[in-house]
Tab-separated table of C-alpha atoms in Angstrom:
chain	number	residue	atom	x	y	z
A	73	SER	CA	8.762	17.910	23.578
A	74	ARG	CA	7.016	16.566	20.474
A	75	GLY	CA	4.035	14.249	20.600
A	76	GLY	CA	4.466	10.516	20.233
A	77	VAL	CA	5.406	7.521	22.327
A	78	VAL	CA	8.977	7.810	23.601
A	79	VAL	CA	11.124	4.777	22.733
A	80	ASP	CA	14.726	3.726	23.330
A	81	ASP	CA	17.197	2.172	20.874
A	82	GLN	CA	15.337	-1.164	21.055
A	83	MET	CA	11.936	0.488	20.405
A	84	ARG	CA	10.852	-0.165	24.003
A	85	THR	CA	8.375	2.226	25.590
A	86	SER	CA	8.161	3.104	29.276
A	87	ALA	CA	5.535	0.351	29.714
A	88	LYS	CA	7.056	-3.069	30.315
A	89	GLY	CA	6.721	-5.405	27.333
A	90	VAL	CA	5.313	-2.675	25.058
A	91	TYR	CA	7.126	-1.578	21.911
A	92	ALA	CA	6.320	1.181	19.410
A	93	VAL	CA	7.412	1.634	15.781
A	94	GLY	CA	6.617	3.920	12.869
A	95	GLU	CA	4.973	7.320	13.082
A	96	ILE	CA	3.838	6.811	16.669
A	97	ALA	CA	7.386	6.251	17.953
A	98	LEU	CA	9.303	9.283	19.221
A	99	TYR	CA	13.017	8.509	19.053
A	100	ASN	CA	15.458	11.183	20.231
A	101	ASN	CA	12.611	13.707	20.053
A	102	PHE	CA	12.090	12.928	16.373
A	103	ILE	CA	9.331	11.058	14.523
A	104	TYR	CA	10.345	9.173	11.382
A	105	GLY	CA	7.413	9.388	8.975
A	106	LEU	CA	8.757	7.236	6.136
A	107	ILE	CA	8.327	3.557	5.350
A	108	ALA	CA	12.027	2.614	5.262
A	109	PRO	CA	12.798	3.799	8.833
A	110	GLY	CA	9.570	2.122	9.942
A	111	TYR	CA	10.774	-1.199	8.531
A	112	THR	CA	14.116	-0.794	10.327
A	113	MET	CA	12.282	-0.051	13.594
A	114	ALA	CA	10.030	-3.085	13.093
A	115	ASP	CA	13.035	-5.331	12.454
A	116	VAL	CA	14.694	-4.201	15.689
A	117	ALA	CA	11.463	-4.554	17.686
A	118	ALA	CA	10.744	-8.011	16.234
A	119	LYS	CA	14.177	-9.322	17.200
A	120	CYS	CA	13.868	-7.930	20.719
A	121	LEU	CA	10.344	-9.306	21.103
A	122	ALA	CA	11.484	-12.736	19.937
A	123	ASP	CA	14.254	-12.623	22.540
A	124	ASP	CA	11.716	-11.634	25.234
A	125	PHE	CA	9.664	-14.744	24.418
A	126	GLY	CA	12.684	-17.019	24.105
A	127	ILE	CA	12.237	-17.529	20.376
A	128	GLY	CA	15.412	-18.265	18.396
A	129	ASN	CA	18.955	-17.743	19.602
A	130	ALA	CA	19.372	-15.613	22.704
A	131	LEU	CA	20.663	-12.112	22.054
A	132	ASP	CA	23.832	-10.779	23.646
A	133	PRO	CA	22.684	-8.219	26.259
A	134	GLU	CA	25.769	-6.150	25.450
A	135	ASN	CA	25.093	-6.160	21.703
A	136	LEU	CA	21.331	-5.854	21.227
A	137	PRO	CA	19.821	-4.832	17.877
A	138	ALA	CA	19.395	-1.067	17.917
A	139	PHE	CA	17.710	1.657	15.926
A	140	THR	CA	20.056	4.642	15.804
A	141	GLY	CA	18.249	6.883	13.324
A	142	ALA	CA	17.783	6.824	9.563
A	143	ASP	CA	18.385	8.837	6.430
A	144	MET	CA	15.176	10.774	5.762
A	145	SER	CA	16.021	11.530	2.146
A	146	THR	CA	13.132	10.692	-0.157
A	147	LYS	CA	11.772	11.291	-3.634
A	148	LEU	CA	8.037	11.289	-4.269
A	149	LYS	CA	5.588	12.224	-6.992
A	150	LEU	CA	2.651	14.226	-5.642
A	151	LEU	CA	-0.212	14.873	-8.086
A	152	GLY	CA	2.207	14.618	-10.994
A	153	CYS	CA	4.848	16.860	-9.411
A	154	ASP	CA	8.291	15.548	-8.439
A	155	VAL	CA	9.167	16.366	-4.829
A	156	ALA	CA	12.398	15.347	-3.115
A	157	SER	CA	14.506	16.180	-0.092
A	158	PHE	CA	17.870	14.847	0.987
A	159	GLY	CA	20.513	15.329	3.644
A	160	VAL	CA	20.388	18.428	5.835
A	161	ASN	CA	17.548	20.326	4.163
A	162	GLN	CA	16.408	22.336	7.202
A	163	PRO	CA	19.530	23.352	9.150
A	164	ARG	CA	19.135	24.168	12.837
A	165	SER	CA	19.172	27.828	13.811
A	166	ASP	CA	22.452	27.325	15.694
A	167	ASP	CA	24.142	25.652	12.707
A	168	LYS	CA	26.700	28.201	11.507
A	169	ASP	CA	28.332	26.118	8.750
A	170	VAL	CA	25.568	26.849	6.239
A	171	SER	CA	25.223	28.602	2.908
A	172	GLU	CA	22.200	28.334	0.611
A	173	MET	CA	21.520	28.588	-3.097
A	174	VAL	CA	17.935	28.890	-4.354
A	175	TRP	CA	16.395	28.420	-7.809
A	176	ASN	CA	12.817	29.686	-8.018
A	177	ASP	CA	11.145	29.504	-11.439
A	178	PRO	CA	7.414	30.349	-11.108
A	179	VAL	CA	6.860	29.942	-14.853
A	180	SER	CA	8.083	26.341	-15.035
A	181	ARG	CA	6.959	25.753	-11.444
A	182	VAL	CA	10.360	24.523	-10.338
A	183	TYR	CA	11.895	25.304	-6.936
A	184	ARG	CA	15.251	24.054	-5.719
A	185	LYS	CA	17.268	24.859	-2.634
A	186	LEU	CA	20.729	23.443	-2.056
A	187	ILE	CA	22.387	23.584	1.368
A	188	LEU	CA	26.190	23.756	1.356
A	189	ASN	CA	28.825	24.312	3.977
A	190	LYS	CA	29.997	27.887	4.526
A	191	ALA	CA	32.948	27.438	2.181
A	192	GLY	CA	30.732	25.991	-0.565
A	193	THR	CA	32.933	22.928	-0.905
A	194	LYS	CA	30.489	20.298	0.420
A	195	LEU	CA	26.865	19.695	-0.478
A	196	ARG	CA	24.966	19.004	2.741
A	197	GLY	CA	21.370	18.640	1.540
A	198	GLY	CA	18.543	20.186	-0.413
A	199	ILE	CA	14.901	20.417	-1.456
A	200	LEU	CA	13.701	19.802	-5.032
A	201	VAL	CA	10.197	20.598	-6.282
A	202	GLY	CA	8.993	20.245	-9.877
A	203	ASP	CA	12.194	18.687	-11.277
A	204	ALA	CA	14.035	16.046	-9.283
A	205	ALA	CA	15.611	14.174	-12.186
A	206	ASP	CA	19.122	14.529	-10.723
A	207	TYR	CA	18.073	13.462	-7.214
A	208	ASP	CA	20.289	10.357	-7.257
A	209	LYS	CA	23.413	12.381	-8.068
A	210	LEU	CA	22.692	15.083	-5.489
A	211	HIS	CA	21.737	12.539	-2.804
A	212	LYS	CA	24.992	10.682	-3.356
A	213	LEU	CA	27.047	13.886	-3.136
A	214	ALA	CA	25.323	15.016	0.060
A	215	VAL	CA	24.751	11.799	1.979
A	216	LYS	CA	27.024	9.070	0.675
A	217	SER	CA	30.165	11.009	-0.177
A	218	GLU	CA	32.612	12.602	2.254
A	219	GLU	CA	34.631	14.189	-0.543
A	220	GLU	CA	34.529	17.867	-1.418
A	221	LEU	CA	32.788	19.039	-4.598
A	222	THR	CA	34.927	18.882	-7.716
A	223	GLU	CA	32.785	21.367	-9.644
A	224	ASN	CA	31.342	24.794	-9.051
A	225	PRO	CA	28.294	24.237	-6.791
A	226	ALA	CA	26.358	26.737	-8.931
A	227	MET	CA	26.421	24.110	-11.714
A	228	LEU	CA	24.318	21.812	-9.510
A	229	LEU	CA	21.560	24.344	-8.910
A	230	PRO	CA	19.735	24.572	-12.293
A	231	PRO	CA	17.277	21.729	-12.908
A	232	ILE	CA	18.002	19.342	-15.757
A	233	SER	CA	14.957	20.697	-17.601
A	234	ALA	CA	16.675	24.113	-17.740
A	235	ARG	CA	20.085	22.869	-18.839
A	236	GLY	CA	19.105	21.647	-22.292
A	237	GLY	CA	21.821	19.704	-24.060
A	238	VAL	CA	24.538	21.075	-21.806
A	239	ALA	CA	23.792	18.727	-18.939
A	240	GLU	CA	25.964	15.649	-18.729
A	241	GLU	CA	23.310	13.598	-16.986
A	242	ASN	CA	19.895	12.761	-18.320
A	243	GLU	CA	16.635	11.758	-16.837
A	244	GLY	CA	17.366	8.067	-17.310
A	245	VAL	CA	17.839	5.819	-14.331
A	246	SER	CA	21.335	5.476	-12.902
A	247	ASP	CA	23.502	2.504	-13.908
A	248	ASP	CA	25.048	2.406	-10.435
A	249	PRO	CA	23.859	-0.807	-8.708
A	250	THR	CA	23.986	1.003	-5.343
A	251	ALA	CA	21.730	3.861	-6.547
A	252	GLN	CA	18.536	4.027	-4.513
A	253	ILE	CA	15.478	3.640	-6.734
A	254	CYS	CA	12.700	3.154	-4.184
A	255	SER	CA	13.182	5.429	-1.175
A	256	CYS	CA	10.061	4.064	0.536
A	257	ASN	CA	11.497	0.553	0.840
A	258	ASP	CA	15.198	1.358	0.348
A	259	VAL	CA	15.536	-0.707	-2.834
A	260	THR	CA	18.581	-0.183	-5.052
A	261	ARG	CA	19.016	-0.747	-8.756
A	262	GLY	CA	21.169	-3.771	-7.923
A	263	ASP	CA	18.329	-5.293	-5.875
A	264	ILE	CA	15.910	-4.881	-8.790
A	265	ALA	CA	18.403	-6.271	-11.325
A	266	SER	CA	19.019	-9.349	-9.159
A	267	THR	CA	15.267	-9.912	-8.852
A	268	ILE	CA	14.856	-9.767	-12.639
A	269	VAL	CA	17.647	-12.298	-13.165
A	270	GLU	CA	16.079	-14.651	-10.613
A	271	LEU	CA	12.639	-14.371	-12.235
A	272	GLY	CA	13.988	-14.898	-15.737
A	273	VAL	CA	12.764	-13.525	-19.050
A	274	GLU	CA	9.379	-15.214	-18.863
A	275	GLY	CA	8.648	-14.447	-15.234
A	276	ALA	CA	9.973	-10.904	-14.989
A	277	THR	CA	6.814	-8.874	-15.463
A	278	LEU	CA	6.463	-5.427	-13.910
A	279	SER	CA	4.018	-6.677	-11.286
A	280	ALA	CA	6.242	-9.656	-10.410
A	281	VAL	CA	9.346	-7.489	-10.075
A	282	LYS	CA	7.498	-5.021	-7.829
A	283	LYS	CA	6.148	-7.826	-5.655
A	284	CYS	CA	9.471	-9.641	-5.267
A	285	SER	CA	11.701	-6.593	-4.789
A	286	ASN	CA	9.193	-4.296	-2.980
A	287	ALA	CA	10.217	-1.499	-5.356
A	288	GLY	CA	7.293	0.715	-6.355
A	289	THR	CA	4.955	-0.712	-3.718
A	290	GLY	CA	5.049	2.372	-1.488
A	291	CYS	CA	4.054	5.729	-2.952
A	292	GLY	CA	4.523	4.457	-6.522
A	293	GLY	CA	6.641	7.431	-7.572
A	294	CYS	CA	9.541	5.217	-8.641
A	295	GLU	CA	7.471	2.880	-10.842
A	296	PRO	CA	8.618	4.528	-14.114
A	297	GLN	CA	12.242	3.940	-13.076
A	298	VAL	CA	11.486	0.328	-12.141
A	299	LYS	CA	9.926	-0.142	-15.575
A	300	ASP	CA	12.999	1.384	-17.256
A	301	ILE	CA	15.314	-0.938	-15.325
A	302	LEU	CA	13.141	-3.933	-16.220
A	303	LYS	CA	13.324	-2.981	-19.898
A	304	GLN	CA	17.123	-2.604	-19.763
A	305	GLU	CA	17.746	-5.804	-17.818
A	306	LEU	CA	15.421	-7.864	-20.035
A	307	ALA	CA	17.334	-6.612	-23.073
A	308	LYS	CA	20.560	-7.909	-21.479
A	309	LEU	CA	18.866	-11.302	-21.051
A	310	GLY	CA	17.659	-11.338	-24.648
A	311	GLY	CA	14.037	-10.484	-23.854
A	312	THR	CA	11.746	-7.515	-24.332
A	313	LEU	CA	9.301	-5.683	-22.100
A	314	SER	CA	5.678	-6.077	-23.127
A	315	ASN	CA	3.581	-2.916	-23.116
A	316	HIS	CA	0.330	-4.890	-23.015
A	317	LEU	CA	-2.273	-3.487	-20.642
A	318	CYS	CA	-2.714	-6.903	-19.027
A	319	GLU	CA	-3.145	-10.549	-19.976
A	320	HIS	CA	-6.608	-9.810	-21.402
A	321	PHE	CA	-5.617	-7.035	-23.813
A	322	SER	CA	-2.616	-7.224	-26.142
A	323	TYR	CA	-2.484	-3.426	-26.397
A	324	SER	CA	-1.161	-0.558	-24.343
A	325	ARG	CA	-3.673	1.912	-22.912
A	326	PRO	CA	-3.068	4.517	-25.666
A	327	GLU	CA	-3.415	1.825	-28.348
A	328	LEU	CA	-6.649	0.500	-26.861
A	329	MET	CA	-8.042	4.015	-26.523
A	330	ALA	CA	-7.231	4.708	-30.184
A	331	LEU	CA	-9.021	1.519	-31.251
A	332	VAL	CA	-12.153	2.451	-29.305
A	333	ARG	CA	-12.080	6.085	-30.469
A	334	THR	CA	-11.699	5.233	-34.172
A	335	ASP	CA	-14.189	2.351	-34.267
A	336	THR	CA	-16.671	2.898	-37.118
A	337	ASP	CA	-19.481	1.534	-34.950
A	338	PRO	CA	-19.320	3.281	-31.545
A	339	SER	CA	-22.214	1.203	-30.251
A	340	SER	CA	-20.050	-1.908	-30.580
A	341	VAL	CA	-17.521	-0.592	-28.047
A	342	ASP	CA	-19.662	1.326	-25.571
A	343	SER	CA	-19.262	-1.085	-22.639
A	344	PHE	CA	-16.485	-3.102	-21.050
A	345	GLU	CA	-18.029	-6.374	-22.200
A	346	LYS	CA	-18.188	-5.204	-25.810
A	347	VAL	CA	-14.622	-3.845	-25.782
A	348	LEU	CA	-13.370	-7.087	-24.225
A	349	HIS	CA	-15.228	-9.181	-26.813
A	350	LYS	CA	-13.931	-7.130	-29.751
A	351	HIS	CA	-10.350	-6.399	-28.721
A	352	GLY	CA	-9.516	-8.737	-25.865
A	353	HIS	CA	-10.221	-12.127	-24.356
A	354	GLY	CA	-11.000	-13.742	-21.015
A	355	ASP	CA	-12.991	-12.177	-18.194
A	356	GLY	CA	-10.995	-9.040	-17.418
A	357	CYS	CA	-9.168	-8.080	-14.244
A	358	GLU	CA	-8.535	-5.310	-11.733
A	359	VAL	CA	-6.175	-3.639	-14.217
A	360	CYS	CA	-8.177	-3.576	-17.432
A	361	LYS	CA	-11.664	-3.022	-15.995
A	362	PRO	CA	-11.052	0.436	-14.465
A	363	THR	CA	-8.833	1.350	-17.443
A	364	VAL	CA	-11.569	0.616	-19.965
A	365	GLY	CA	-14.071	2.392	-17.718
A	366	SER	CA	-11.822	5.467	-17.779
A	367	ILE	CA	-11.445	5.267	-21.563
A	368	LEU	CA	-15.207	5.039	-22.104
A	369	ALA	CA	-15.903	7.920	-19.721
A	370	SER	CA	-13.264	10.083	-21.404
A	371	LEU	CA	-14.406	9.427	-24.966
A	372	ASN	CA	-18.073	9.907	-24.132
A	373	ASN	CA	-17.497	12.881	-21.833
A	374	GLY	CA	-19.299	11.031	-19.069
A	375	ILE	CA	-18.885	10.406	-15.359
A	376	ILE	CA	-16.679	7.409	-14.734
A	377	ILE	CA	-19.190	5.678	-12.417
A	378	ASP	CA	-22.265	6.219	-14.640
A	379	ASP	CA	-23.837	3.887	-17.231
A	380	GLY	CA	-22.815	0.696	-15.433
A	381	ARG	CA	-19.152	1.626	-15.161
A	382	ASP	CA	-19.227	1.851	-11.348
A	383	ALA	CA	-18.643	-1.901	-10.930
A	384	LEU	CA	-15.492	-1.632	-13.036
A	385	GLN	CA	-13.861	0.372	-10.238
A	386	ASP	CA	-14.242	-2.434	-7.656
């Protein structure tokens, strides 16, 4: 038996009135270590707790909210490396309906393993390391589709980076409104698009979209996709996505770094206050302060917390 606190379908433990959710909860001898299943557990536990205390409408004892497991597929970015897993990626030893295909490229540092049924007609799961650009397509084939593969499964194995111009798909975000963008919080493209429409052209900033949709607020690996969707949806509404660092600097980070690097008087841009005075306005914020500190440390080959830059990291 694995460690953890054993719970039932309602997240109840063996102690009366005590519930457990998240990574401490052992459900069917399995611990769900992702945010999305944790939220589902918390929702079930909250409803049952409210019923215990007589809050809200009474629940039907024969039809109580229940946690019955969750899809553990996820896509993350770890130290700049795409990592993803989906479906049945570690078949049990007694599972006989299994065949595997492996792509191992030590030069490009890309590893992929696809799990298929014995006949090779159904994708069951896989592991992607180094290139997970086609995760959405593979996840849909393995988890959301009951149909057999219509193409040679060997065509799914090479990463997009190795297919060149032959690949039909690209690294852009899917147009499918049901495509999962944020696996941490189970947010789809449709959810993000609806949030952008509700916020409007003026209110739909990247930070506002993340806050209102919860996309990109977990591991942060999906933030580039959220930004791409924001850019596309704003274009549909007649707006454009600003690349400004923040409200205090009307430049992107690369643009601001170029301005500081090429300044004819380096002493006039050797501190946050001087850079803000020369190229920005206001008092600065939690976005621009550490960014400028990083720029100054990089250009001067210094330690990021030296020369008064430590406070910029607060």
